[in-house]
PDB file of C-alpha atoms and ligand atoms in Angstrom:
ATOM      1  CA  UNK A   1     120.599 -66.770 193.642  1.00  0.00           C
ATOM      2  CA  UNK A   2     123.566 -67.659 192.140  1.00  0.00           C
ATOM      3  CA  UNK A   3     124.134 -66.068 188.564  1.00  0.00           C
ATOM      4  CA  UNK A   4     126.778 -67.563 185.749  1.00  0.00           C
ATOM      5  CA  UNK A   5     126.644 -68.183 182.218  1.00  0.00           C
ATOM      6  CA  UNK A   6     124.014 -69.485 180.184  1.00  0.00           C
ATOM      7  CA  UNK A   7     124.440 -73.190 178.779  1.00  0.00           C
ATOM      8  CA  UNK A   8     122.925 -75.295 176.507  1.00  0.00           C
ATOM      9  CA  UNK A   9     121.329 -77.499 179.213  1.00  0.00           C
ATOM     10  CA  UNK A  10     119.267 -74.261 180.070  1.00  0.00           C
ATOM     11  CA  UNK A  11     117.208 -74.195 177.202  1.00  0.00           C
ATOM     12  CA  UNK A  12     113.831 -75.753 178.417  1.00  0.00           C
ATOM     13  CA  UNK A  13     114.195 -72.993 181.069  1.00  0.00           C
ATOM     14  CA  UNK A  14     115.091 -69.972 179.134  1.00  0.00           C
ATOM     15  CA  UNK A  15     112.447 -71.438 176.611  1.00  0.00           C
ATOM     16  CA  UNK A  16     110.150 -71.052 179.074  1.00  0.00           C
ATOM     17  CA  UNK A  17     111.165 -68.055 180.379  1.00  0.00           C
ATOM     18  CA  UNK A  18     110.921 -66.654 177.015  1.00  0.00           C
ATOM     19  CA  UNK A  19     107.400 -67.315 176.302  1.00  0.00           C
ATOM     20  CA  UNK A  20     106.929 -65.106 179.642  1.00  0.00           C
ATOM     21  CA  UNK A  21     108.458 -62.157 178.429  1.00  0.00           C
ATOM     22  CA  UNK A  22     106.140 -62.579 175.295  1.00  0.00           C
ATOM     23  CA  UNK A  23     108.364 -64.692 172.819  1.00  0.00           C
ATOM     24  CA  UNK A  24     107.165 -68.303 172.355  1.00  0.00           C
ATOM     25  CA  UNK A  25     110.084 -70.613 172.622  1.00  0.00           C
ATOM     26  CA  UNK A  26     110.888 -74.045 172.309  1.00  0.00           C
ATOM     27  CA  UNK A  27     113.669 -75.716 174.128  1.00  0.00           C
ATOM     28  CA  UNK A  28     115.435 -77.642 170.372  1.00  0.00           C
ATOM     29  CA  UNK A  29     115.338 -73.174 169.002  1.00  0.00           C
ATOM     30  CA  UNK A  30     116.506 -71.928 172.329  1.00  0.00           C
ATOM     31  CA  UNK A  31     119.652 -74.407 172.537  1.00  0.00           C
ATOM     32  CA  UNK A  32     120.588 -73.562 168.965  1.00  0.00           C
ATOM     33  CA  UNK A  33     120.564 -70.005 169.728  1.00  0.00           C
ATOM     34  CA  UNK A  34     122.374 -70.280 173.413  1.00  0.00           C
ATOM     35  CA  UNK A  35     125.205 -72.235 171.444  1.00  0.00           C
ATOM     36  CA  UNK A  36     125.219 -69.407 168.856  1.00  0.00           C
ATOM     37  CA  UNK A  37     125.329 -66.508 171.179  1.00  0.00           C
ATOM     38  CA  UNK A  38     128.147 -68.771 173.219  1.00  0.00           C
ATOM     39  CA  UNK A  39     130.521 -68.177 170.302  1.00  0.00           C
ATOM     40  CA  UNK A  40     129.858 -64.315 170.319  1.00  0.00           C
ATOM     41  CA  UNK A  41     132.338 -62.615 172.269  1.00  0.00           C
ATOM     42  CA  UNK A  42     130.471 -59.393 172.220  1.00  0.00           C
ATOM     43  CA  UNK A  43     127.048 -61.337 173.594  1.00  0.00           C
ATOM     44  CA  UNK A  44     126.353 -62.922 177.267  1.00  0.00           C
ATOM     45  CA  UNK A  45     123.659 -64.711 178.304  1.00  0.00           C
ATOM     46  CA  UNK A  46     123.322 -64.814 182.302  1.00  0.00           C
ATOM     47  CA  UNK A  47     121.051 -66.537 184.317  1.00  0.00           C
ATOM     48  CA  UNK A  48     119.368 -66.617 187.772  1.00  0.00           C
ATOM     49  CA  UNK A  49     119.480 -69.872 189.773  1.00  0.00           C
ATOM     50  CA  UNK A  50     117.391 -70.215 192.816  1.00  0.00           C
ATOM     51  CA  UNK A  51     119.874 -72.089 195.195  1.00  0.00           C
ATOM     52  CA  UNK A  52     117.094 -72.004 198.605  1.00  0.00           C
ATOM     53  CA  UNK A  53     115.899 -75.933 197.798  1.00  0.00           C
ATOM     54  CA  UNK A  54     118.062 -78.993 196.736  1.00  0.00           C
ATOM     55  CA  UNK A  55     117.592 -78.725 193.181  1.00  0.00           C
ATOM     56  CA  UNK A  56     119.370 -75.506 191.573  1.00  0.00           C
ATOM     57  CA  UNK A  57     115.947 -73.916 189.361  1.00  0.00           C
ATOM     58  CA  UNK A  58     117.011 -71.122 186.302  1.00  0.00           C
ATOM     59  CA  UNK A  59     114.127 -68.725 187.266  1.00  0.00           C
ATOM     60  CA  UNK A  60     115.264 -65.458 184.966  1.00  0.00           C
ATOM     61  CA  UNK A  61     117.902 -64.917 182.430  1.00  0.00           C
ATOM     62  CA  UNK A  62     119.805 -61.658 180.766  1.00  0.00           C
ATOM     63  CA  UNK A  63     121.014 -61.233 177.295  1.00  0.00           C
ATOM     64  CA  UNK A  64     123.358 -58.312 176.815  1.00  0.00           C
ATOM     65  CA  UNK A  65     125.398 -57.341 173.510  1.00  0.00           C
ATOM     66  CA  UNK A  66     128.086 -54.895 172.555  1.00  0.00           C
ATOM     67  CA  UNK A  67     126.131 -52.571 169.657  1.00  0.00           C
ATOM     68  CA  UNK A  68     128.399 -50.783 167.191  1.00  0.00           C
ATOM     69  CA  UNK A  69     127.338 -47.823 164.897  1.00  0.00           C
ATOM     70  CA  UNK A  70     128.932 -46.151 162.416  1.00  0.00           C
ATOM     71  CA  UNK A  71     126.739 -42.975 163.545  1.00  0.00           C
ATOM     72  CA  UNK A  72     127.790 -43.063 167.419  1.00  0.00           C
ATOM     73  CA  UNK A  73     130.144 -44.379 169.942  1.00  0.00           C
ATOM     74  CA  UNK A  74     129.717 -48.337 170.739  1.00  0.00           C
ATOM     75  CA  UNK A  75     127.484 -48.959 173.613  1.00  0.00           C
ATOM     76  CA  UNK A  76     126.644 -52.217 175.824  1.00  0.00           C
ATOM     77  CA  UNK A  77     122.267 -53.103 175.570  1.00  0.00           C
ATOM     78  CA  UNK A  78     120.203 -55.058 177.432  1.00  0.00           C
ATOM     79  CA  UNK A  79     118.801 -57.362 174.691  1.00  0.00           C
ATOM     80  CA  UNK A  80     116.497 -59.355 176.578  1.00  0.00           C
ATOM     81  CA  UNK A  81     115.589 -59.820 180.383  1.00  0.00           C
ATOM     82  CA  UNK A  82     112.885 -61.850 181.904  1.00  0.00           C
ATOM     83  CA  UNK A  83     112.244 -62.836 186.119  1.00  0.00           C
ATOM     84  CA  UNK A  84     110.116 -66.262 186.603  1.00  0.00           C
ATOM     85  CA  UNK A  85     106.422 -64.541 187.339  1.00  0.00           C
ATOM     86  CA  UNK A  86     106.730 -66.674 190.630  1.00  0.00           C
ATOM     87  CA  UNK A  87     110.034 -64.719 191.860  1.00  0.00           C
ATOM     88  CA  UNK A  88     109.231 -61.580 190.368  1.00  0.00           C
ATOM     89  CA  UNK A  89     109.726 -58.111 192.954  1.00  0.00           C
ATOM     90  CA  UNK A  90     113.092 -60.102 194.574  1.00  0.00           C
ATOM     91  CA  UNK A  91     115.531 -57.814 193.417  1.00  0.00           C
ATOM     92  CA  UNK A  92     116.584 -60.486 190.745  1.00  0.00           C
ATOM     93  CA  UNK A  93     116.034 -58.175 188.416  1.00  0.00           C
ATOM     94  CA  UNK A  94     118.306 -55.613 189.964  1.00  0.00           C
ATOM     95  CA  UNK A  95     120.707 -57.976 190.402  1.00  0.00           C
ATOM     96  CA  UNK A  96     120.694 -58.985 186.604  1.00  0.00           C
ATOM     97  CA  UNK A  97     121.072 -55.405 185.468  1.00  0.00           C
ATOM     98  CA  UNK A  98     124.042 -54.686 187.691  1.00  0.00           C
ATOM     99  CA  UNK A  99     125.892 -58.048 186.631  1.00  0.00           C
ATOM    100  CA  UNK A 100     124.856 -56.485 182.964  1.00  0.00           C
ATOM    101  CA  UNK A 101     126.502 -53.182 184.014  1.00  0.00           C
ATOM    102  CA  UNK A 102     129.763 -55.022 185.560  1.00  0.00           C
ATOM    103  CA  UNK A 103     130.013 -56.678 182.025  1.00  0.00           C
ATOM    104  CA  UNK A 104     129.986 -53.734 180.102  1.00  0.00           C
ATOM    105  CA  UNK A 105     132.531 -51.924 182.347  1.00  0.00           C
ATOM    106  CA  UNK A 106     134.993 -54.874 182.000  1.00  0.00           C
ATOM    107  CA  UNK A 107     134.663 -54.392 178.435  1.00  0.00           C
ATOM    108  CA  UNK A 108     134.991 -50.587 178.412  1.00  0.00           C
ATOM    109  CA  UNK A 109     131.225 -49.826 177.323  1.00  0.00           C
ATOM    110  CA  UNK A 110     130.368 -46.033 178.654  1.00  0.00           C
ATOM    111  CA  UNK A 111     126.895 -46.505 178.087  1.00  0.00           C
ATOM    112  CA  UNK A 112     123.897 -49.182 179.056  1.00  0.00           C
ATOM    113  CA  UNK A 113     120.995 -49.397 177.011  1.00  0.00           C
ATOM    114  CA  UNK A 114     117.639 -51.098 176.846  1.00  0.00           C
ATOM    115  CA  UNK A 115     114.445 -50.866 174.496  1.00  0.00           C
ATOM    116  CA  UNK A 116     111.652 -51.930 175.965  1.00  0.00           C
ATOM    117  CA  UNK A 117     107.933 -52.069 174.752  1.00  0.00           C
ATOM    118  CA  UNK A 118     105.822 -49.338 175.105  1.00  0.00           C
ATOM    119  CA  UNK A 119     103.233 -51.191 176.868  1.00  0.00           C
ATOM    120  CA  UNK A 120     105.957 -52.340 179.673  1.00  0.00           C
ATOM    121  CA  UNK A 121     105.638 -49.476 181.803  1.00  0.00           C
ATOM    122  CA  UNK A 122     106.435 -51.747 185.168  1.00  0.00           C
ATOM    123  CA  UNK A 123     109.336 -52.278 183.643  1.00  0.00           C
ATOM    124  CA  UNK A 124     110.583 -48.993 182.677  1.00  0.00           C
ATOM    125  CA  UNK A 125     109.886 -48.180 186.148  1.00  0.00           C
ATOM    126  CA  UNK A 126     112.273 -50.774 187.176  1.00  0.00           C
ATOM    127  CA  UNK A 127     114.725 -49.265 185.038  1.00  0.00           C
ATOM    128  CA  UNK A 128     114.457 -46.044 185.835  1.00  0.00           C
ATOM    129  CA  UNK A 129     114.776 -46.886 189.440  1.00  0.00           C
ATOM    130  CA  UNK A 130     118.472 -48.155 188.515  1.00  0.00           C
ATOM    131  CA  UNK A 131     119.363 -45.322 186.810  1.00  0.00           C
ATOM    132  CA  UNK A 132     118.486 -45.382 183.632  1.00  0.00           C
ATOM    133  CA  UNK A 133     116.786 -41.919 181.493  1.00  0.00           C
ATOM    134  CA  UNK A 134     114.365 -42.006 178.563  1.00  0.00           C
ATOM    135  CA  UNK A 135     116.314 -41.216 175.387  1.00  0.00           C
ATOM    136  CA  UNK A 136     113.612 -41.316 172.769  1.00  0.00           C
ATOM    137  CA  UNK A 137     111.068 -43.388 171.778  1.00  0.00           C
ATOM    138  CA  UNK A 138     110.996 -45.759 168.311  1.00  0.00           C
ATOM    139  CA  UNK A 139     109.212 -47.323 165.717  1.00  0.00           C
ATOM    140  CA  UNK A 140     110.876 -50.696 165.104  1.00  0.00           C
ATOM    141  CA  UNK A 141     109.669 -51.568 161.273  1.00  0.00           C
ATOM    142  CA  UNK A 142     110.477 -55.485 159.956  1.00  0.00           C
ATOM    143  CA  UNK A 143     110.191 -56.533 156.520  1.00  0.00           C
ATOM    144  CA  UNK A 144     109.608 -60.236 155.429  1.00  0.00           C
ATOM    145  CA  UNK A 145     112.211 -61.897 152.788  1.00  0.00           C
TER     146      UNK A 145
HETATM  147  C1  LIG B 201     110.850 -56.134 184.710  1.00  0.00           C
HETATM  148  C2  LIG B 201     111.625 -57.720 185.378  1.00  0.00           C
HETATM  149  C3  LIG B 201     112.673 -57.888 184.889  1.00  0.00           C
HETATM  150  C4  LIG B 201     111.857 -57.006 186.769  1.00  0.00           C
HETATM  151  O1  LIG B 201     112.276 -57.845 187.655  1.00  0.00           O
HETATM  152  P1  LIG B 201     112.348 -58.406 189.384  1.00  0.00           P
HETATM  153  O2  LIG B 201     113.233 -59.039 189.700  1.00  0.00           O
HETATM  154  O3  LIG B 201     110.618 -58.679 189.565  1.00  0.00           O
HETATM  155  O4  LIG B 201     112.464 -56.533 189.321  1.00  0.00           O
HETATM  156  P2  LIG B 201     113.035 -56.447 191.096  1.00  0.00           P
HETATM  157  O5  LIG B 201     112.854 -57.052 192.141  1.00  0.00           O
HETATM  158  O6  LIG B 201     114.450 -55.896 191.217  1.00  0.00           O
HETATM  159  O7  LIG B 201     112.030 -54.829 191.192  1.00  0.00           O
HETATM  160  C5  LIG B 201     111.050 -54.847 191.053  1.00  0.00           C
HETATM  161  C6  LIG B 201     110.279 -54.199 190.111  1.00  0.00           C
HETATM  162  O8  LIG B 201     110.230 -54.560 188.788  1.00  0.00           O
HETATM  163  C7  LIG B 201     108.929 -54.476 188.096  1.00  0.00           C
HETATM  164  N1  LIG B 201     107.951 -55.074 188.153  1.00  0.00           N
HETATM  165  C8  LIG B 201     107.823 -56.119 188.982  1.00  0.00           C
HETATM  166  N2  LIG B 201     106.935 -57.254 188.443  1.00  0.00           N
HETATM  167  C9  LIG B 201     106.720 -56.675 187.080  1.00  0.00           C
HETATM  168  C10 LIG B 201     106.111 -57.594 186.126  1.00  0.00           C
HETATM  169  N3  LIG B 201     104.648 -58.828 186.420  1.00  0.00           N
HETATM  170  N4  LIG B 201     105.583 -57.072 184.988  1.00  0.00           N
HETATM  171  C11 LIG B 201     106.829 -55.976 184.877  1.00  0.00           C
HETATM  172  N5  LIG B 201     107.437 -55.452 185.621  1.00  0.00           N
HETATM  173  C12 LIG B 201     107.885 -56.063 187.047  1.00  0.00           C
HETATM  174  C13 LIG B 201     108.491 -53.068 189.118  1.00  0.00           C
HETATM  175  O9  LIG B 201     108.952 -51.918 188.564  1.00  0.00           O
HETATM  176  C14 LIG B 201     108.635 -53.461 190.472  1.00  0.00           C
HETATM  177  O10 LIG B 201     108.942 -52.469 191.454  1.00  0.00           O
HETATM  178  P3  LIG B 201     107.335 -52.507 192.142  1.00  0.00           P
HETATM  179  O11 LIG B 201     106.620 -53.441 192.414  1.00  0.00           O
HETATM  180  O12 LIG B 201     107.477 -51.452 192.593  1.00  0.00           O
HETATM  181  O13 LIG B 201     106.421 -51.528 190.836  1.00  0.00           O
HETATM  182  C15 LIG B 201     110.259 -58.865 185.688  1.00  0.00           C
HETATM  183  O14 LIG B 201     109.523 -58.334 186.746  1.00  0.00           O
HETATM  184  C16 LIG B 201     110.266 -59.056 184.729  1.00  0.00           C
HETATM  185  O15 LIG B 201     110.772 -60.220 184.102  1.00  0.00           O
HETATM  186  N6  LIG B 201     108.695 -58.228 183.928  1.00  0.00           N
HETATM  187  C17 LIG B 201     108.073 -58.931 182.678  1.00  0.00           C
HETATM  188  C18 LIG B 201     109.399 -59.216 181.667  1.00  0.00           C
HETATM  189  C19 LIG B 201     109.954 -57.623 181.614  1.00  0.00           C
HETATM  190  O16 LIG B 201     108.680 -56.973 181.433  1.00  0.00           O
HETATM  191  N7  LIG B 201     111.223 -58.029 180.905  1.00  0.00           N
HETATM  192  C20 LIG B 201     111.748 -56.340 180.733  1.00  0.00           C
HETATM  193  C21 LIG B 201     111.911 -56.096 179.057  1.00  0.00           C
HETATM  194  S1  LIG B 201     112.967 -54.799 178.494  1.00  0.00           S
END
């Protein structure tokens, strides 16, 4: 497995994985988002490639960002993480979380957070095994504009 920054050419694979995560996505929109995020120094999107065969297929992605608030110290946050369902349970997610922690330390963030839907119980166990602890449960509200 090889980890590297995502680029626009990864859009189709990244969109397919986003759909698996529960966010149906199409390549064009995903390419635009990857292009936009690449211009933000406080964001990183990394992909994992399967390098076991002749072709290198993207099988996972993680998005990490800095989060800045008036009321609390800045922290780094995993904004999204998904591993292809055919490749789960092979420590690829663990490697991506470690890469996120390295990214955050290099930028002097003291904390790495992740918000995860309450229904993703296996993912919560996955994060807790990697040293995350539960700090709160939130209600997320949205207003159409
Ligand atoms: C959670 C996830 C990123 C972990 O990546 P991974 O490479 O499978 O994880 P690892 O091999 O490092 O660790 C295995 C653990 O991941 C979790 N996991 C494995 N398959 C999973 C699945 N289908 N759904 C959710 N979690 C899963 C479990 O905690 C598993 O441990 P267990 O087998 O003892 O239950 C990956 O399973 C995934 O993409 N799940 C669906 C999307 C998701 O929940 N993303 C996190 C959003 S906050």
